CSV table of C-alpha atoms and ligand atoms in Angstrom, one decimal:
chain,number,residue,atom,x,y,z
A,102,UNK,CA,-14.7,-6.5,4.2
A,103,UNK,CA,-16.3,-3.9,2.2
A,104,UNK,CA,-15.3,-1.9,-1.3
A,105,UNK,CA,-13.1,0.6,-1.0
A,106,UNK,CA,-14.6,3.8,0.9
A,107,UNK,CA,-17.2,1.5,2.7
A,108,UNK,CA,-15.4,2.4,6.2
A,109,UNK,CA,-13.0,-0.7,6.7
A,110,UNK,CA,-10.5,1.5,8.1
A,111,UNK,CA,-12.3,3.6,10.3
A,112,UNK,CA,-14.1,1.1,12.2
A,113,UNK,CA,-11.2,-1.0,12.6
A,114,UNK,CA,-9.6,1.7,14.5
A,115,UNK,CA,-12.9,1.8,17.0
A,116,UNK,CA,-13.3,-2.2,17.3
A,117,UNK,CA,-9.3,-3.2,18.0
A,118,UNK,CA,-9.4,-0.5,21.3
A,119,UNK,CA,-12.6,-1.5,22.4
A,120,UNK,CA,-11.2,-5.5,22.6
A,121,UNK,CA,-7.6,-4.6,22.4
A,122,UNK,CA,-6.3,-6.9,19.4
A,123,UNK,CA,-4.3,-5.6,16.5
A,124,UNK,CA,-5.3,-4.4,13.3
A,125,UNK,CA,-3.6,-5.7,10.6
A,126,UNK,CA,-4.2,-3.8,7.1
A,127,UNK,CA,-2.5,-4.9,4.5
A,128,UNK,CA,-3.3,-1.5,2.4
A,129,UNK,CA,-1.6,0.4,5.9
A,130,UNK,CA,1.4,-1.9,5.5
A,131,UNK,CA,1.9,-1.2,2.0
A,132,UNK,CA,1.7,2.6,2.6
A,133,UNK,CA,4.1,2.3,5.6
A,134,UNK,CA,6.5,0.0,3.8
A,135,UNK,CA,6.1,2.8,1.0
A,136,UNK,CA,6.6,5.4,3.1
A,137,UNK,CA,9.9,4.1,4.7
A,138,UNK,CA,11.6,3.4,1.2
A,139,UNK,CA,11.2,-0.9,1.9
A,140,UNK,CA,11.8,-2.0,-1.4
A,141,UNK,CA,8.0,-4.3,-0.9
A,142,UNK,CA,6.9,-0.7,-0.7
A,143,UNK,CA,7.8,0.9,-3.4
A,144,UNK,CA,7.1,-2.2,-5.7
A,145,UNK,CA,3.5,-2.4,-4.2
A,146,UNK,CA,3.0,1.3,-4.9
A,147,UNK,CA,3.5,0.5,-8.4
A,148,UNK,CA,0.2,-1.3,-8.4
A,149,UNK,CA,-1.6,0.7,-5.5
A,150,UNK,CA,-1.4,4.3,-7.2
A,151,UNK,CA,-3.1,2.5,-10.4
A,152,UNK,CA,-5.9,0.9,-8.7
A,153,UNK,CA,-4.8,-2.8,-9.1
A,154,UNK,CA,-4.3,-5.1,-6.5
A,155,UNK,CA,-0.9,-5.8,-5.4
A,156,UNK,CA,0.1,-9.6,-6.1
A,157,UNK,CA,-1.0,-12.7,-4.0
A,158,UNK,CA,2.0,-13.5,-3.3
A,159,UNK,CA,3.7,-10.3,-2.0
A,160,UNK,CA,0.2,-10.0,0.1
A,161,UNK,CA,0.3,-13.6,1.8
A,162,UNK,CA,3.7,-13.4,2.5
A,163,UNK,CA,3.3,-10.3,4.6
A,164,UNK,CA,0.4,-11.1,6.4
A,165,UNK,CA,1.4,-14.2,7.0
A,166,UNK,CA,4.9,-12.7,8.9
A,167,UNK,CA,2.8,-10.5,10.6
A,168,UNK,CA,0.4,-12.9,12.0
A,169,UNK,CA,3.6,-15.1,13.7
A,170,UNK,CA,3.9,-11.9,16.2
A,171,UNK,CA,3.2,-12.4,19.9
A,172,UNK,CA,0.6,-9.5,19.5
A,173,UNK,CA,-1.9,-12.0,17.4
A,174,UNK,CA,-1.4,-15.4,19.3
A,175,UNK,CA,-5.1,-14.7,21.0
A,176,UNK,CA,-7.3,-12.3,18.5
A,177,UNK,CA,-6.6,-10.0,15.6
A,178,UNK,CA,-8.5,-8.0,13.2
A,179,UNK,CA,-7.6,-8.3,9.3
A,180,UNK,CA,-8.5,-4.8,7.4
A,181,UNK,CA,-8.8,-5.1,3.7
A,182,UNK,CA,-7.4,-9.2,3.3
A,183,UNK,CA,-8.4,-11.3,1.9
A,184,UNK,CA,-9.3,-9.5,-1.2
A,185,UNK,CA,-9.5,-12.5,-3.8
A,186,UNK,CA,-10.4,-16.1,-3.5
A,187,UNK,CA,-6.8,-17.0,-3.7
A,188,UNK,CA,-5.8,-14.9,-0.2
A,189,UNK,CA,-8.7,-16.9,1.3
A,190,UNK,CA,-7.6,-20.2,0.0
A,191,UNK,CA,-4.2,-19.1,1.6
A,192,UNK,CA,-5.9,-17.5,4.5
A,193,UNK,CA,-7.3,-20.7,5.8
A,194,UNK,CA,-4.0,-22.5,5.2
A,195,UNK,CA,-2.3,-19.9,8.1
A,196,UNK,CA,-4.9,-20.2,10.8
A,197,UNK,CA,-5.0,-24.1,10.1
A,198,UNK,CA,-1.3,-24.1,11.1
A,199,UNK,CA,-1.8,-22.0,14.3
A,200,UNK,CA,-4.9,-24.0,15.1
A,201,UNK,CA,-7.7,-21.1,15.0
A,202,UNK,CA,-10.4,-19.9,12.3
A,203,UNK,CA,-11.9,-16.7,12.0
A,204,UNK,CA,-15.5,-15.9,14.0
A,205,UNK,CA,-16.6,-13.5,11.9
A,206,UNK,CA,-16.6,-11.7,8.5
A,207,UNK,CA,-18.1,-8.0,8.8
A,208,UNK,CA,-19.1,-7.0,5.0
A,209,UNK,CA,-19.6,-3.4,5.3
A,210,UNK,CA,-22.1,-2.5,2.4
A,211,UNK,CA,-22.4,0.9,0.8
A,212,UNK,CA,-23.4,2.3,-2.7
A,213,UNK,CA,-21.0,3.7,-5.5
A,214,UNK,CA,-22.4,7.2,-4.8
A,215,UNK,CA,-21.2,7.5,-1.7
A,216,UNK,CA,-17.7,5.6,-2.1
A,217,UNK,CA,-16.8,8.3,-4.7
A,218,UNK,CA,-17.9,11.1,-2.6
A,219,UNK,CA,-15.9,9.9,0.3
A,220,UNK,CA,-12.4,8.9,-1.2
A,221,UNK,CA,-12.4,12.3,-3.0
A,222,UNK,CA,-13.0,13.9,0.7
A,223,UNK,CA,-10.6,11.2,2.3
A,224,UNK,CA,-7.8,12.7,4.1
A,225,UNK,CA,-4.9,10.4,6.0
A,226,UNK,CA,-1.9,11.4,8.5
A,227,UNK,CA,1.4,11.0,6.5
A,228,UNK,CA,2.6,9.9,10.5
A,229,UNK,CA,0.1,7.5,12.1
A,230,UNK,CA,-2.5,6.9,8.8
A,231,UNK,CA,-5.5,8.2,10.8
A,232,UNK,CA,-8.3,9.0,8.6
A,233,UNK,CA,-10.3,12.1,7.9
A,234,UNK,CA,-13.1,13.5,6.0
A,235,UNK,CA,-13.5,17.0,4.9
A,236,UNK,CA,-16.7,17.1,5.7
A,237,UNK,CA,-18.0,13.9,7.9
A,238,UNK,CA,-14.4,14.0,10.1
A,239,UNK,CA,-12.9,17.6,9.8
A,240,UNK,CA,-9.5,18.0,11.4
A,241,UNK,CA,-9.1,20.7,13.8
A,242,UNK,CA,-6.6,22.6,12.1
A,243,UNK,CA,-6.5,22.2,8.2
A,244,UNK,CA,-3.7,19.4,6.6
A,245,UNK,CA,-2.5,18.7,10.2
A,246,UNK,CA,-3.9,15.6,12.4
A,247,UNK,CA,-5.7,15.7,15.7
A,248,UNK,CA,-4.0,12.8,17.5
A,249,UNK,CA,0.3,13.8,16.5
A,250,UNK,CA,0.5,17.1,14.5
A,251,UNK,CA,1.0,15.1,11.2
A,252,UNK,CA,0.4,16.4,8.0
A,253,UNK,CA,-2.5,15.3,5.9
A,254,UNK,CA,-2.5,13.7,2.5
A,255,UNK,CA,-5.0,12.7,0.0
A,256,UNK,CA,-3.7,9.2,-0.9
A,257,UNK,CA,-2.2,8.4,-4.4
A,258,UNK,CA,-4.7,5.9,-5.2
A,259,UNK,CA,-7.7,8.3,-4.4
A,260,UNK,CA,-7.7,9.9,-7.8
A,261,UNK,CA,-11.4,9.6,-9.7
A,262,UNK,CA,-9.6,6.8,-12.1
A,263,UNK,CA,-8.3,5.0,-9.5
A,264,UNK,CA,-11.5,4.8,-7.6
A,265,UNK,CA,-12.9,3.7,-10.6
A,266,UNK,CA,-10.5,0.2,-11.4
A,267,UNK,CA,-11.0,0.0,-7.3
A,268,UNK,CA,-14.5,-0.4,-7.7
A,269,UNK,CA,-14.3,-2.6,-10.6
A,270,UNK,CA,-11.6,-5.0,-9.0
A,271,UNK,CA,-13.8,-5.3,-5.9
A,272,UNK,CA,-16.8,-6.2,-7.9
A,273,UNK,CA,-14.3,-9.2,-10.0
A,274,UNK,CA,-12.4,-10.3,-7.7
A,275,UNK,CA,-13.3,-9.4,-4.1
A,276,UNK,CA,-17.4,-10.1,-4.4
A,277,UNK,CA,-17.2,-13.5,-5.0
A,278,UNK,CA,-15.6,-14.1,-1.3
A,279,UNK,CA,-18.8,-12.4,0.3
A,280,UNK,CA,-20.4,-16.5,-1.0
A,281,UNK,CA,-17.1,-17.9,0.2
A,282,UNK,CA,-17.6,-16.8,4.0
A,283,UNK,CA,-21.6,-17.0,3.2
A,284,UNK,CA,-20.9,-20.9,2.6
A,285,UNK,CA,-18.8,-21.1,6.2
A,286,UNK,CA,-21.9,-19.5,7.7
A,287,UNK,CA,-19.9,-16.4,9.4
A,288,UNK,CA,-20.5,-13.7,6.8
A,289,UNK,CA,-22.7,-10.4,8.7
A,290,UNK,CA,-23.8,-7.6,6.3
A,291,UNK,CA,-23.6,-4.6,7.9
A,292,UNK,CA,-25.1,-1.1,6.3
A,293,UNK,CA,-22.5,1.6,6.0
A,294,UNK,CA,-24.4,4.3,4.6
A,295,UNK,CA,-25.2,5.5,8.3
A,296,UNK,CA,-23.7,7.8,11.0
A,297,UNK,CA,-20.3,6.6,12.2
A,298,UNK,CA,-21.6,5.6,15.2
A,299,UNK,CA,-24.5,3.8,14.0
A,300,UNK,CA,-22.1,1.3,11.6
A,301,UNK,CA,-19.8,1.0,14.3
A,302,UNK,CA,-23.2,0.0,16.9
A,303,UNK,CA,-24.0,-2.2,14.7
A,304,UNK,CA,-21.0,-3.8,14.2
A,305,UNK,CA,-20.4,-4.3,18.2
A,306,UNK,CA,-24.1,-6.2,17.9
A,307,UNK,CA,-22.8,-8.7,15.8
A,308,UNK,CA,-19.8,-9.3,18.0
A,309,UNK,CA,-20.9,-9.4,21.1
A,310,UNK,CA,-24.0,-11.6,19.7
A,311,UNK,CA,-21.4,-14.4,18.7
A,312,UNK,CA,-19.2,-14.4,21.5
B,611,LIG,P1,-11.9,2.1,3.8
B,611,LIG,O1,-10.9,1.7,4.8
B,611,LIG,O2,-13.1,1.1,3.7
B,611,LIG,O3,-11.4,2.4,2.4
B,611,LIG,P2,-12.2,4.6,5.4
B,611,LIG,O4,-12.5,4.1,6.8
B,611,LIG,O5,-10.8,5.1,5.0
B,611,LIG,O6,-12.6,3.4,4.3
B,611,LIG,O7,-13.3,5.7,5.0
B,611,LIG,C1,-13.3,6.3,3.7
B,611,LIG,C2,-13.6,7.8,3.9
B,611,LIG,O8,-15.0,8.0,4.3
B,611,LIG,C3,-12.8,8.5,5.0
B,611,LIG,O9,-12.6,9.9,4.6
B,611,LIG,C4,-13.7,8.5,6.3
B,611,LIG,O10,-13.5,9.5,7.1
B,611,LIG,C5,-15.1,8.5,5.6
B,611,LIG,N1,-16.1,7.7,6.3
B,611,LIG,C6,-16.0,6.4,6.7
B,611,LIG,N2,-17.1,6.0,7.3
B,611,LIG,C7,-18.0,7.1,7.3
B,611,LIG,C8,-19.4,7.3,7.7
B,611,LIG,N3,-20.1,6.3,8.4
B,611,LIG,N4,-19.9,8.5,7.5
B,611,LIG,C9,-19.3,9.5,6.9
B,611,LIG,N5,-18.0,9.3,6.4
B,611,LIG,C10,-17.4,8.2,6.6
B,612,LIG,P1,-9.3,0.8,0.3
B,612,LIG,O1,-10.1,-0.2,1.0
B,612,LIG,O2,-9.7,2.2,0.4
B,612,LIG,O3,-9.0,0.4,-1.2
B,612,LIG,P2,-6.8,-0.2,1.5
B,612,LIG,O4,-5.9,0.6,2.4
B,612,LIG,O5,-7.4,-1.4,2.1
B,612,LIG,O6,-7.8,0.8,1.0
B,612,LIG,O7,-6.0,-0.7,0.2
B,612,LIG,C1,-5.3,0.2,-0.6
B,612,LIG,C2,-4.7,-0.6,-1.8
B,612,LIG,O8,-3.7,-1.5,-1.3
B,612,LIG,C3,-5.6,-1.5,-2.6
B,612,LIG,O9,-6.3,-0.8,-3.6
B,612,LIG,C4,-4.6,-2.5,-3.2
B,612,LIG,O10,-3.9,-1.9,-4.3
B,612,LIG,C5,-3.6,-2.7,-2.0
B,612,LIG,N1,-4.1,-3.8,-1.2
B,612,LIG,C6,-4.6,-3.7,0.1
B,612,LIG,N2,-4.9,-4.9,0.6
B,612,LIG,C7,-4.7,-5.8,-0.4
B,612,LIG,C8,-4.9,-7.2,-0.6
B,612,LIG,N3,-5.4,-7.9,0.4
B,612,LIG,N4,-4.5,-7.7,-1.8
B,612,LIG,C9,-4.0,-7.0,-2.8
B,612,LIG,N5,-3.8,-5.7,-2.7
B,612,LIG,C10,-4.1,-5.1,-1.6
């Protein structure tokens, strides 16, 4: 968990190769729906481009499809979901029904400052949806990624007004989770306003620490 910016994505990419589960991001499935014309797609863009949150419903129903495949029967990694009490609430009622729970909730904290600065310098493949930074994670070559030759985009909903409702939707209705998971006793703060490296360091800590 973290606002938007905090580094969700990025790390996720590190952690899933180093203990080889998926990652399931519901934001990357809506861009990939999006991106291949699915009708969810487009409808979710609707709301994504404008900073809103795309509907509970839409959202449980495709995480919950996605967790049923073979690739998440023994560990997964969920990217940006839950995002309001509601997806937790549901959340629980999925991993009830295939008899497992979640270890741990990684709340990646980081100030407003430095969200702005790095969704106006965020860069994504159009292909594969790796992530760059124009400054912090340059691209070899300008516009085309390092890993298949795809060309980079800045992202529809990384327009200053965007960030903005972002911001404020995470502080309404994503926040109050952090006390949800607090309550279960498997929430970890981690501080994102560090090197790469060092977030993603500290992030293994917690892991292995619980395993
Ligand atoms: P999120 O998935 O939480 O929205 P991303 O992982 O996409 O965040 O990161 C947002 C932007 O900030 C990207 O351009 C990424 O390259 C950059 N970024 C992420 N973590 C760091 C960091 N620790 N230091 C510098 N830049 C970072
Ligand atoms: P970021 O963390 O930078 O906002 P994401 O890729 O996680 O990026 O999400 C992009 C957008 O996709 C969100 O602003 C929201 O519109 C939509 N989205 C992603 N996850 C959810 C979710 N769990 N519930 C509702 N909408 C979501």
């Amino acid at each position: 968990m973290g606002p938007p910016g905090a580094g969700k994505g990025s790390q996720s990419t590190k952690i899933v190769k180093k203990y080889n589960m998926p990652s399931i991001s519901t934001g990357q499935m809506f861009r990939d729906a999006y991106n291949n014309n699915d009708p969810i797609g487009i409808e979710a863009m609707k709301f994504i481009k404008n900073g809103n949150l795309v509907s509970d419903e839409i959202t449980n129903g495709i995480v919950r499809t996605r967790l049923l495949r073979d690739d998440a029967e023994t560990s997964f990694l969920l990217d940006g979901y839950p995002r309001t009490v509601a997806q937790a609430i549901a959340l629980d009622g999925m991993l009830d029904d295939m008899h497992t729970s979640l270890d741990a909730v990684i709340n990646i904290l980081s100030s407003h400052d430095v969200l702005f600065e790095r969704m106006e310098q965020r860069r994504v493949c159009k292909t594969c949806d790796a992530t760059y930074h124009l400054r912090f994670k340059k691209p070899q070559e300008d516009g085309v990624c390092d890993l298949d030759g795809g060309e980079l985009y800045q992202r529809l909903d990384d327009t200053h007004e965007s960030v903005m409702r972002r911001l404020e939707i995470y502080e309404s209705k994503t926040k109050p989770l952090l006390d949800y998971y607090s309550n279960k006793g498997i929430l970890y703060n981690v501080n994102g306003m560090q090197s790469f490296d060092k977030v993603y360091d500290d992030i293994i800590l917690v892991l292995e620490d619980i395993k």
